[in-house]
Amino acid sequence: MSLIFSIAYNGYDRVWDKCIDSHGVYAARHGYAQSVVGQGDLSDLSMEVAWLKIPLLIAALDAGNEWVMFIDSDAMFSDIAPPFESVEKKEKDVYLASGYSGRPNSGVIIVKNTSGARDFLSQVLAIAGKQLPKKHRVGWGENGEVIHITSQYVGYENISRKWNNNFNPDLDDYVRHYSAGPLRKLYERDKTSQRGLKKSLHYHPSSRPGSREFYAGLLSLLEELPETPIFDLFRVRSQLASLGN
């Protein structure tokens, strides 16, 4: 089984509803399981709730999904997007495209179920909030840590920007990513939902990556998720508890 999932806490499901709808259409077209985590829910992790993608990717692989694709809630599939397993290259199991900064953008992460991919994700989770080389820093979220670990990981493959286009409006892309870059202004957002989103993004001690409260916050979100066969949370819960001690 292959899985595609996104995260939509703090009003993202309302602001980016058209993008999220495209995830369901794409999953149905190619016969994938699909999940949107956090719809209608709030999190004190604020923008750092983006980190939840890492333990959920681990849990998705532990559940036995052969391939898993994480896609940001502000990214939209086009009608021409092929099956995401088509990116497969020999001896590679972690796939990202470069964004407008020229570095891997973790708004789309494709992983094949291997021990190497699981180790890669665990390494990213373990260095949350740690000092990174300047060339790898992003400012918030997990993207800097992902950039850092991909620079060291032999199983990483940089794929076509068609899979995560966040800067070129003329590209015949598979995924158009309306992230904080050149394309965001092209997405028509509901103004009321946008104001609500801004109010929900606040500082809280749990939103400092690498802190005890941060790992506890991630663990709390996992504890709140309904049981589902697409995520096996047992091992990653133990990881988060250990990292938070």
mmCIF file of N, CA and C in Angstrom, residues 6-17 35-44 196-197 200:
data_model
loop_
_atom_site.group_PDB
_atom_site.id
_atom_site.type_symbol
_atom_site.label_atom_id
_atom_site.label_comp_id
_atom_site.label_asym_id
_atom_site.label_seq_id
_atom_site.Cartn_x
_atom_site.Cartn_y
_atom_site.Cartn_z
ATOM 1 N N SER A 6 -1.122 14.855 4.638
ATOM 2 C CA SER A 6 -0.783 16.258 4.886
ATOM 3 C C SER A 6 -1.178 16.603 6.316
ATOM 4 N N ILE A 7 -0.775 17.791 6.764
ATOM 5 C CA ILE A 7 -1.061 18.271 8.116
ATOM 6 C C ILE A 7 -1.769 19.612 8.004
ATOM 7 N N ALA A 8 -2.867 19.795 8.760
ATOM 8 C CA ALA A 8 -3.687 20.993 8.562
ATOM 9 C C ALA A 8 -4.234 21.548 9.871
ATOM 10 N N TYR A 9 -3.368 21.689 10.874
ATOM 11 C CA TYR A 9 -3.777 22.307 12.137
ATOM 12 C C TYR A 9 -3.930 23.824 11.984
ATOM 13 N N ASN A 10 -4.526 24.441 13.018
ATOM 14 C CA ASN A 10 -4.559 25.900 13.180
ATOM 15 C C ASN A 10 -5.201 26.637 12.005
ATOM 16 N N GLY A 11 -6.223 26.027 11.417
ATOM 17 C CA GLY A 11 -6.966 26.688 10.352
ATOM 18 C C GLY A 11 -6.421 26.494 8.957
ATOM 19 N N TYR A 12 -5.332 25.739 8.814
ATOM 20 C CA TYR A 12 -4.776 25.516 7.479
ATOM 21 C C TYR A 12 -5.773 24.800 6.569
ATOM 22 N N ASP A 13 -6.647 23.966 7.154
ATOM 23 C CA ASP A 13 -7.616 23.238 6.332
ATOM 24 C C ASP A 13 -8.610 24.183 5.673
ATOM 25 N N ARG A 14 -8.867 25.351 6.285
ATOM 26 C CA ARG A 14 -9.794 26.317 5.682
ATOM 27 C C ARG A 14 -9.084 27.227 4.685
ATOM 28 N N VAL A 15 -7.875 27.658 5.033
ATOM 29 C CA VAL A 15 -7.141 28.570 4.151
ATOM 30 C C VAL A 15 -6.713 27.867 2.867
ATOM 31 N N TRP A 16 -6.307 26.602 2.989
ATOM 32 C CA TRP A 16 -5.751 25.875 1.842
ATOM 33 C C TRP A 16 -6.682 24.752 1.384
ATOM 34 N N ASP A 17 -7.987 24.981 1.493
ATOM 35 C CA ASP A 17 -8.951 23.921 1.197
ATOM 36 C C ASP A 17 -8.861 23.400 -0.235
ATOM 37 N N SER A 35 -4.656 10.746 4.049
ATOM 38 C CA SER A 35 -5.040 11.262 5.358
ATOM 39 C C SER A 35 -4.696 12.740 5.455
ATOM 40 N N VAL A 36 -5.592 13.505 6.079
ATOM 41 C CA VAL A 36 -5.326 14.903 6.431
ATOM 42 C C VAL A 36 -5.355 14.971 7.952
ATOM 43 N N VAL A 37 -4.214 15.204 8.559
ATOM 44 C CA VAL A 37 -4.083 15.172 10.015
ATOM 45 C C VAL A 37 -4.287 16.572 10.589
ATOM 46 N N GLY A 38 -5.148 16.676 11.608
ATOM 47 C CA GLY A 38 -5.311 17.942 12.312
ATOM 48 C C GLY A 38 -6.415 18.838 11.809
ATOM 49 N N GLN A 39 -7.275 18.361 10.915
ATOM 50 C CA GLN A 39 -8.357 19.206 10.412
ATOM 51 C C GLN A 39 -9.239 19.688 11.554
ATOM 52 N N GLY A 40 -9.430 21.001 11.638
ATOM 53 C CA GLY A 40 -10.292 21.583 12.654
ATOM 54 C C GLY A 40 -9.670 21.703 14.030
ATOM 55 N N ASP A 41 -8.417 21.286 14.176
ATOM 56 C CA ASP A 41 -7.770 21.296 15.487
ATOM 57 C C ASP A 41 -6.744 22.421 15.604
ATOM 58 N N LEU A 42 -6.453 22.812 16.851
ATOM 59 C CA LEU A 42 -5.430 23.812 17.139
ATOM 60 C C LEU A 42 -4.259 23.149 17.853
ATOM 61 N N SER A 43 -3.086 23.741 17.713
ATOM 62 C CA SER A 43 -1.902 23.222 18.396
ATOM 63 C C SER A 43 -1.048 24.362 18.915
ATOM 64 N N ASP A 44 -0.591 24.233 20.164
ATOM 65 C CA ASP A 44 0.317 25.226 20.741
ATOM 66 C C ASP A 44 1.689 25.217 20.074
ATOM 67 N N GLY A 196 -8.118 34.346 10.740
ATOM 68 C CA GLY A 196 -8.175 33.358 11.806
ATOM 69 C C GLY A 196 -6.880 32.586 11.940
ATOM 70 N N LEU A 197 -6.240 32.297 10.801
ATOM 71 C CA LEU A 197 -4.960 31.594 10.816
ATOM 72 C C LEU A 197 -3.901 32.422 11.532
ATOM 73 N N SER A 200 -4.159 32.301 15.253
ATOM 74 C CA SER A 200 -3.845 31.010 15.872
ATOM 75 C C SER A 200 -2.349 30.755 15.968
#
